[in-house]
Amino acid sequence: MAAFPFAPHVLPLPDKTPHTVCLALVGDLDHEVGDEVLRQVLHALRGGEDVRDLRLDCQDLGAVDSAGLAVLLQIHRHTSADETGFHLDHVGPRLERLLRITGTYEYLTTPQQAAPSAGPTGAAGAAGAAGAAEEDSGTLDSGA
């Protein structure tokens, strides 16, 4: 898996609960490395067995630009579409400030719970989450 030498690493962390993928984002998340980070996270999600939750640890995340924010939003959309829970852990002050300025703080930091196993409620939850992503996207565009 070739990555830019200065790319943030997406490092696997031990998962404490079954069906959870835990990853650490390390380094800057910007326009130069965003596509690679997205690819690595989605690869980790597809590689897990019956993944129900994704936890991204941001403790060692450096600078995040608008392209990096777009990557986080894309990951959130993928997990919503797959009815997978999404969690940002250890959001530092710089990332928190960016998320608050762009109006995405609550959207990305409020734990998104995995949908219950197959059933009518799960499909409705996914539709609601997808609608929220579209609404937030509009907020992001109007705030920029």
mmCIF file with all atom_site columns, C-alpha atoms in Angstrom:
data_model
loop_
_atom_site.group_PDB
_atom_site.id
_atom_site.type_symbol
_atom_site.label_atom_id
_atom_site.label_alt_id
_atom_site.label_comp_id
_atom_site.label_asym_id
_atom_site.label_entity_id
_atom_site.label_seq_id
_atom_site.pdbx_PDB_ins_code
_atom_site.Cartn_x
_atom_site.Cartn_y
_atom_site.Cartn_z
_atom_site.occupancy
_atom_site.B_iso_or_equiv
_atom_site.pdbx_formal_charge
_atom_site.auth_seq_id
_atom_site.auth_comp_id
_atom_site.auth_asym_id
_atom_site.auth_atom_id
_atom_site.pdbx_PDB_model_num
ATOM 1   C CA . MET A 1 1   ? 0.000   0.000  0.000  1.00 0.00 ? 1   MET A CA 1
ATOM 2   C CA . ALA A 1 2   ? 1.935   3.003  -1.274 1.00 0.00 ? 2   ALA A CA 1
ATOM 3   C CA . ALA A 1 3   ? 1.224   6.297  0.433  1.00 0.00 ? 3   ALA A CA 1
ATOM 4   C CA . PHE A 1 4   ? 2.840   9.700  0.319  1.00 0.00 ? 4   PHE A CA 1
ATOM 5   C CA . PRO A 1 5   ? 5.825   9.772  2.692  1.00 0.00 ? 5   PRO A CA 1
ATOM 6   C CA . PHE A 1 6   ? 4.254   12.729 4.504  1.00 0.00 ? 6   PHE A CA 1
ATOM 7   C CA . ALA A 1 7   ? 0.737   11.297 4.528  1.00 0.00 ? 7   ALA A CA 1
ATOM 8   C CA . PRO A 1 8   ? -1.054  10.853 7.804  1.00 0.00 ? 8   PRO A CA 1
ATOM 9   C CA . HIS A 1 9   ? -1.154  7.279  8.760  1.00 0.00 ? 9   HIS A CA 1
ATOM 10  C CA . VAL A 1 10  ? -4.351  5.454  9.416  1.00 0.00 ? 10  VAL A CA 1
ATOM 11  C CA . LEU A 1 11  ? -3.275  3.106  12.156 1.00 0.00 ? 11  LEU A CA 1
ATOM 12  C CA . PRO A 1 12  ? -5.387  0.258  13.493 1.00 0.00 ? 12  PRO A CA 1
ATOM 13  C CA . LEU A 1 13  ? -6.065  0.384  17.224 1.00 0.00 ? 13  LEU A CA 1
ATOM 14  C CA . PRO A 1 14  ? -7.162  -2.517 19.382 1.00 0.00 ? 14  PRO A CA 1
ATOM 15  C CA . ASP A 1 15  ? -10.938 -2.719 19.432 1.00 0.00 ? 15  ASP A CA 1
ATOM 16  C CA . LYS A 1 16  ? -12.475 -3.261 22.829 1.00 0.00 ? 16  LYS A CA 1
ATOM 17  C CA . THR A 1 17  ? -15.863 -4.274 21.530 1.00 0.00 ? 17  THR A CA 1
ATOM 18  C CA . PRO A 1 18  ? -16.832 -6.794 18.890 1.00 0.00 ? 18  PRO A CA 1
ATOM 19  C CA . HIS A 1 19  ? -17.739 -5.590 15.399 1.00 0.00 ? 19  HIS A CA 1
ATOM 20  C CA . THR A 1 20  ? -15.864 -2.289 15.893 1.00 0.00 ? 20  THR A CA 1
ATOM 21  C CA . VAL A 1 21  ? -13.082 -0.877 13.741 1.00 0.00 ? 21  VAL A CA 1
ATOM 22  C CA . CYS A 1 22  ? -10.831 1.517  15.679 1.00 0.00 ? 22  CYS A CA 1
ATOM 23  C CA . LEU A 1 23  ? -8.378  3.656  13.721 1.00 0.00 ? 23  LEU A CA 1
ATOM 24  C CA . ALA A 1 24  ? -6.003  6.450  14.708 1.00 0.00 ? 24  ALA A CA 1
ATOM 25  C CA . LEU A 1 25  ? -5.511  9.373  12.339 1.00 0.00 ? 25  LEU A CA 1
ATOM 26  C CA . VAL A 1 26  ? -1.912  10.568 12.687 1.00 0.00 ? 26  VAL A CA 1
ATOM 27  C CA . GLY A 1 27  ? -0.492  13.672 11.010 1.00 0.00 ? 27  GLY A CA 1
ATOM 28  C CA . ASP A 1 28  ? -2.078  16.364 8.879  1.00 0.00 ? 28  ASP A CA 1
ATOM 29  C CA . LEU A 1 29  ? -5.291  15.697 6.992  1.00 0.00 ? 29  LEU A CA 1
ATOM 30  C CA . ASP A 1 30  ? -5.256  17.955 3.960  1.00 0.00 ? 30  ASP A CA 1
ATOM 31  C CA . HIS A 1 31  ? -5.792  18.113 0.207  1.00 0.00 ? 31  HIS A CA 1
ATOM 32  C CA . GLU A 1 32  ? -2.543  16.298 -0.530 1.00 0.00 ? 32  GLU A CA 1
ATOM 33  C CA . VAL A 1 33  ? -3.341  13.164 1.464  1.00 0.00 ? 33  VAL A CA 1
ATOM 34  C CA . GLY A 1 34  ? -7.116  13.179 1.891  1.00 0.00 ? 34  GLY A CA 1
ATOM 35  C CA . ASP A 1 35  ? -7.864  10.694 -0.888 1.00 0.00 ? 35  ASP A CA 1
ATOM 36  C CA . GLU A 1 36  ? -5.361  8.205  0.525  1.00 0.00 ? 36  GLU A CA 1
ATOM 37  C CA . VAL A 1 37  ? -6.783  8.538  4.039  1.00 0.00 ? 37  VAL A CA 1
ATOM 38  C CA . LEU A 1 38  ? -10.308 8.003  2.727  1.00 0.00 ? 38  LEU A CA 1
ATOM 39  C CA . ARG A 1 39  ? -9.155  4.946  0.778  1.00 0.00 ? 39  ARG A CA 1
ATOM 40  C CA . GLN A 1 40  ? -7.427  3.470  3.832  1.00 0.00 ? 40  GLN A CA 1
ATOM 41  C CA . VAL A 1 41  ? -10.414 4.015  6.135  1.00 0.00 ? 41  VAL A CA 1
ATOM 42  C CA . LEU A 1 42  ? -12.880 2.532  3.651  1.00 0.00 ? 42  LEU A CA 1
ATOM 43  C CA . HIS A 1 43  ? -10.528 -0.416 3.093  1.00 0.00 ? 43  HIS A CA 1
ATOM 44  C CA . ALA A 1 44  ? -10.441 -1.040 6.860  1.00 0.00 ? 44  ALA A CA 1
ATOM 45  C CA . LEU A 1 45  ? -14.249 -0.916 7.014  1.00 0.00 ? 45  LEU A CA 1
ATOM 46  C CA . ARG A 1 46  ? -14.618 -3.408 4.166  1.00 0.00 ? 46  ARG A CA 1
ATOM 47  C CA . GLY A 1 47  ? -11.971 -5.676 5.647  1.00 0.00 ? 47  GLY A CA 1
ATOM 48  C CA . GLY A 1 48  ? -13.764 -6.147 8.960  1.00 0.00 ? 48  GLY A CA 1
ATOM 49  C CA . GLU A 1 49  ? -16.252 -8.878 9.686  1.00 0.00 ? 49  GLU A CA 1
ATOM 50  C CA . ASP A 1 50  ? -19.764 -7.590 10.333 1.00 0.00 ? 50  ASP A CA 1
ATOM 51  C CA . VAL A 1 51  ? -18.548 -4.070 11.196 1.00 0.00 ? 51  VAL A CA 1
ATOM 52  C CA . ARG A 1 52  ? -21.157 -2.126 13.159 1.00 0.00 ? 52  ARG A CA 1
ATOM 53  C CA . ASP A 1 53  ? -19.086 0.785  14.476 1.00 0.00 ? 53  ASP A CA 1
ATOM 54  C CA . LEU A 1 54  ? -16.174 2.937  13.312 1.00 0.00 ? 54  LEU A CA 1
ATOM 55  C CA . ARG A 1 55  ? -14.125 4.868  15.855 1.00 0.00 ? 55  ARG A CA 1
ATOM 56  C CA . LEU A 1 56  ? -11.615 7.430  14.586 1.00 0.00 ? 56  LEU A CA 1
ATOM 57  C CA . ASP A 1 57  ? -9.125  8.566  17.213 1.00 0.00 ? 57  ASP A CA 1
ATOM 58  C CA . CYS A 1 58  ? -8.038  12.142 16.445 1.00 0.00 ? 58  CYS A CA 1
ATOM 59  C CA . GLN A 1 59  ? -5.596  12.569 19.342 1.00 0.00 ? 59  GLN A CA 1
ATOM 60  C CA . ASP A 1 60  ? -2.554  12.704 17.029 1.00 0.00 ? 60  ASP A CA 1
ATOM 61  C CA . LEU A 1 61  ? -4.293  14.441 14.133 1.00 0.00 ? 61  LEU A CA 1
ATOM 62  C CA . GLY A 1 62  ? -2.467  17.593 13.040 1.00 0.00 ? 62  GLY A CA 1
ATOM 63  C CA . ALA A 1 63  ? -3.774  20.345 10.802 1.00 0.00 ? 63  ALA A CA 1
ATOM 64  C CA . VAL A 1 64  ? -7.045  19.723 8.958  1.00 0.00 ? 64  VAL A CA 1
ATOM 65  C CA . ASP A 1 65  ? -7.974  21.849 5.941  1.00 0.00 ? 65  ASP A CA 1
ATOM 66  C CA . SER A 1 66  ? -11.253 21.993 4.028  1.00 0.00 ? 66  SER A CA 1
ATOM 67  C CA . ALA A 1 67  ? -10.305 18.910 1.992  1.00 0.00 ? 67  ALA A CA 1
ATOM 68  C CA . GLY A 1 68  ? -9.592  17.032 5.232  1.00 0.00 ? 68  GLY A CA 1
ATOM 69  C CA . LEU A 1 69  ? -12.976 18.068 6.576  1.00 0.00 ? 69  LEU A CA 1
ATOM 70  C CA . ALA A 1 70  ? -14.541 16.802 3.350  1.00 0.00 ? 70  ALA A CA 1
ATOM 71  C CA . VAL A 1 71  ? -12.856 13.423 3.961  1.00 0.00 ? 71  VAL A CA 1
ATOM 72  C CA . LEU A 1 72  ? -14.389 13.214 7.450  1.00 0.00 ? 72  LEU A CA 1
ATOM 73  C CA . LEU A 1 73  ? -17.804 14.074 5.990  1.00 0.00 ? 73  LEU A CA 1
ATOM 74  C CA . GLN A 1 74  ? -17.385 11.416 3.264  1.00 0.00 ? 74  GLN A CA 1
ATOM 75  C CA . ILE A 1 75  ? -16.488 8.795  5.849  1.00 0.00 ? 75  ILE A CA 1
ATOM 76  C CA . HIS A 1 76  ? -19.562 9.794  7.849  1.00 0.00 ? 76  HIS A CA 1
ATOM 77  C CA . ARG A 1 77  ? -21.749 9.460  4.735  1.00 0.00 ? 77  ARG A CA 1
ATOM 78  C CA . HIS A 1 78  ? -20.352 5.994  3.999  1.00 0.00 ? 78  HIS A CA 1
ATOM 79  C CA . THR A 1 79  ? -21.016 4.796  7.535  1.00 0.00 ? 79  THR A CA 1
ATOM 80  C CA . SER A 1 80  ? -24.528 6.258  7.438  1.00 0.00 ? 80  SER A CA 1
ATOM 81  C CA . ALA A 1 81  ? -25.286 4.516  4.162  1.00 0.00 ? 81  ALA A CA 1
ATOM 82  C CA . ASP A 1 82  ? -23.977 1.231  5.569  1.00 0.00 ? 82  ASP A CA 1
ATOM 83  C CA . GLU A 1 83  ? -25.863 1.726  8.860  1.00 0.00 ? 83  GLU A CA 1
ATOM 84  C CA . THR A 1 84  ? -22.535 1.681  10.711 1.00 0.00 ? 84  THR A CA 1
ATOM 85  C CA . GLY A 1 85  ? -21.970 3.741  13.843 1.00 0.00 ? 85  GLY A CA 1
ATOM 86  C CA . PHE A 1 86  ? -19.510 6.652  13.562 1.00 0.00 ? 86  PHE A CA 1
ATOM 87  C CA . HIS A 1 87  ? -17.495 8.182  16.396 1.00 0.00 ? 87  HIS A CA 1
ATOM 88  C CA . LEU A 1 88  ? -14.734 10.809 16.511 1.00 0.00 ? 88  LEU A CA 1
ATOM 89  C CA . ASP A 1 89  ? -12.672 10.317 19.665 1.00 0.00 ? 89  ASP A CA 1
ATOM 90  C CA . HIS A 1 90  ? -10.224 12.741 21.277 1.00 0.00 ? 90  HIS A CA 1
ATOM 91  C CA . VAL A 1 91  ? -11.125 15.765 19.167 1.00 0.00 ? 91  VAL A CA 1
ATOM 92  C CA . GLY A 1 92  ? -8.461  18.370 19.932 1.00 0.00 ? 92  GLY A CA 1
ATOM 93  C CA . PRO A 1 93  ? -8.984  22.127 20.133 1.00 0.00 ? 93  PRO A CA 1
ATOM 94  C CA . ARG A 1 94  ? -7.861  22.837 16.549 1.00 0.00 ? 94  ARG A CA 1
ATOM 95  C CA . LEU A 1 95  ? -10.201 20.274 15.019 1.00 0.00 ? 95  LEU A CA 1
ATOM 96  C CA . GLU A 1 96  ? -13.017 21.324 17.334 1.00 0.00 ? 96  GLU A CA 1
ATOM 97  C CA . ARG A 1 97  ? -12.604 24.949 16.244 1.00 0.00 ? 97  ARG A CA 1
ATOM 98  C CA . LEU A 1 98  ? -12.761 23.982 12.552 1.00 0.00 ? 98  LEU A CA 1
ATOM 99  C CA . LEU A 1 99  ? -15.852 21.848 13.125 1.00 0.00 ? 99  LEU A CA 1
ATOM 100 C CA . ARG A 1 100 ? -17.596 24.613 15.075 1.00 0.00 ? 100 ARG A CA 1
ATOM 101 C CA . ILE A 1 101 ? -16.756 27.298 12.497 1.00 0.00 ? 101 ILE A CA 1
ATOM 102 C CA . THR A 1 102 ? -18.135 25.125 9.696  1.00 0.00 ? 102 THR A CA 1
ATOM 103 C CA . GLY A 1 103 ? -21.222 24.073 11.649 1.00 0.00 ? 103 GLY A CA 1
ATOM 104 C CA . THR A 1 104 ? -20.273 20.396 11.567 1.00 0.00 ? 104 THR A CA 1
ATOM 105 C CA . TYR A 1 105 ? -19.260 19.873 15.201 1.00 0.00 ? 105 TYR A CA 1
ATOM 106 C CA . GLU A 1 106 ? -22.467 18.220 16.442 1.00 0.00 ? 106 GLU A CA 1
ATOM 107 C CA . TYR A 1 107 ? -22.930 16.356 13.175 1.00 0.00 ? 107 TYR A CA 1
ATOM 108 C CA . LEU A 1 108 ? -19.503 14.712 13.338 1.00 0.00 ? 108 LEU A CA 1
ATOM 109 C CA . THR A 1 109 ? -19.071 14.350 17.103 1.00 0.00 ? 109 THR A CA 1
ATOM 110 C CA . THR A 1 110 ? -22.493 13.192 18.228 1.00 0.00 ? 110 THR A CA 1
ATOM 111 C CA . PRO A 1 111 ? -22.096 9.429  18.293 1.00 0.00 ? 111 PRO A CA 1
ATOM 112 C CA . GLN A 1 112 ? -23.938 7.887  15.373 1.00 0.00 ? 112 GLN A CA 1
ATOM 113 C CA . GLN A 1 113 ? -25.194 4.548  16.592 1.00 0.00 ? 113 GLN A CA 1
ATOM 114 C CA . ALA A 1 114 ? -25.218 1.513  14.398 1.00 0.00 ? 114 ALA A CA 1
ATOM 115 C CA . ALA A 1 115 ? -28.653 0.580  13.185 1.00 0.00 ? 115 ALA A CA 1
ATOM 116 C CA . PRO A 1 116 ? -30.247 -2.506 14.678 1.00 0.00 ? 116 PRO A CA 1
ATOM 117 C CA . SER A 1 117 ? -29.915 -5.608 12.584 1.00 0.00 ? 117 SER A CA 1
ATOM 118 C CA . ALA A 1 118 ? -32.078 -5.876 9.505  1.00 0.00 ? 118 ALA A CA 1
ATOM 119 C CA . GLY A 1 119 ? -35.581 -4.643 9.882  1.00 0.00 ? 119 GLY A CA 1
ATOM 120 C CA . PRO A 1 120 ? -37.850 -1.785 8.891  1.00 0.00 ? 120 PRO A CA 1
ATOM 121 C CA . THR A 1 121 ? -36.475 0.507  11.626 1.00 0.00 ? 121 THR A CA 1
ATOM 122 C CA . GLY A 1 122 ? -32.917 0.200  10.295 1.00 0.00 ? 122 GLY A CA 1
ATOM 123 C CA . ALA A 1 123 ? -33.902 1.369  6.805  1.00 0.00 ? 123 ALA A CA 1
ATOM 124 C CA . ALA A 1 124 ? -35.781 4.373  8.212  1.00 0.00 ? 124 ALA A CA 1
ATOM 125 C CA . GLY A 1 125 ? -32.779 5.280  10.350 1.00 0.00 ? 125 GLY A CA 1
ATOM 126 C CA . ALA A 1 126 ? -30.486 5.173  7.342  1.00 0.00 ? 126 ALA A CA 1
ATOM 127 C CA . ALA A 1 127 ? -32.816 7.408  5.353  1.00 0.00 ? 127 ALA A CA 1
ATOM 128 C CA . GLY A 1 128 ? -32.878 9.909  8.213  1.00 0.00 ? 128 GLY A CA 1
ATOM 129 C CA . ALA A 1 129 ? -29.099 9.874  8.509  1.00 0.00 ? 129 ALA A CA 1
ATOM 130 C CA . ALA A 1 130 ? -28.711 10.398 4.763  1.00 0.00 ? 130 ALA A CA 1
ATOM 131 C CA . GLY A 1 131 ? -31.099 13.354 4.927  1.00 0.00 ? 131 GLY A CA 1
ATOM 132 C CA . ALA A 1 132 ? -29.107 14.838 7.790  1.00 0.00 ? 132 ALA A CA 1
ATOM 133 C CA . ALA A 1 133 ? -25.921 14.524 5.721  1.00 0.00 ? 133 ALA A CA 1
ATOM 134 C CA . GLU A 1 134 ? -27.539 16.397 2.846  1.00 0.00 ? 134 GLU A CA 1
ATOM 135 C CA . GLU A 1 135 ? -28.842 19.108 5.189  1.00 0.00 ? 135 GLU A CA 1
ATOM 136 C CA . ASP A 1 136 ? -25.410 19.493 6.767  1.00 0.00 ? 136 ASP A CA 1
ATOM 137 C CA . SER A 1 137 ? -23.810 19.694 3.343  1.00 0.00 ? 137 SER A CA 1
ATOM 138 C CA . GLY A 1 138 ? -26.009 22.687 2.619  1.00 0.00 ? 138 GLY A CA 1
ATOM 139 C CA . THR A 1 139 ? -25.027 24.291 5.911  1.00 0.00 ? 139 THR A CA 1
ATOM 140 C CA . LEU A 1 140 ? -21.385 23.780 5.081  1.00 0.00 ? 140 LEU A CA 1
ATOM 141 C CA . ASP A 1 141 ? -21.795 25.383 1.638  1.00 0.00 ? 141 ASP A CA 1
ATOM 142 C CA . SER A 1 142 ? -23.649 28.406 2.952  1.00 0.00 ? 142 SER A CA 1
ATOM 143 C CA . GLY A 1 143 ? -21.151 28.942 5.765  1.00 0.00 ? 143 GLY A CA 1
ATOM 144 C CA . ALA A 1 144 ? -18.106 28.964 3.486  1.00 0.00 ? 144 ALA A CA 1
#
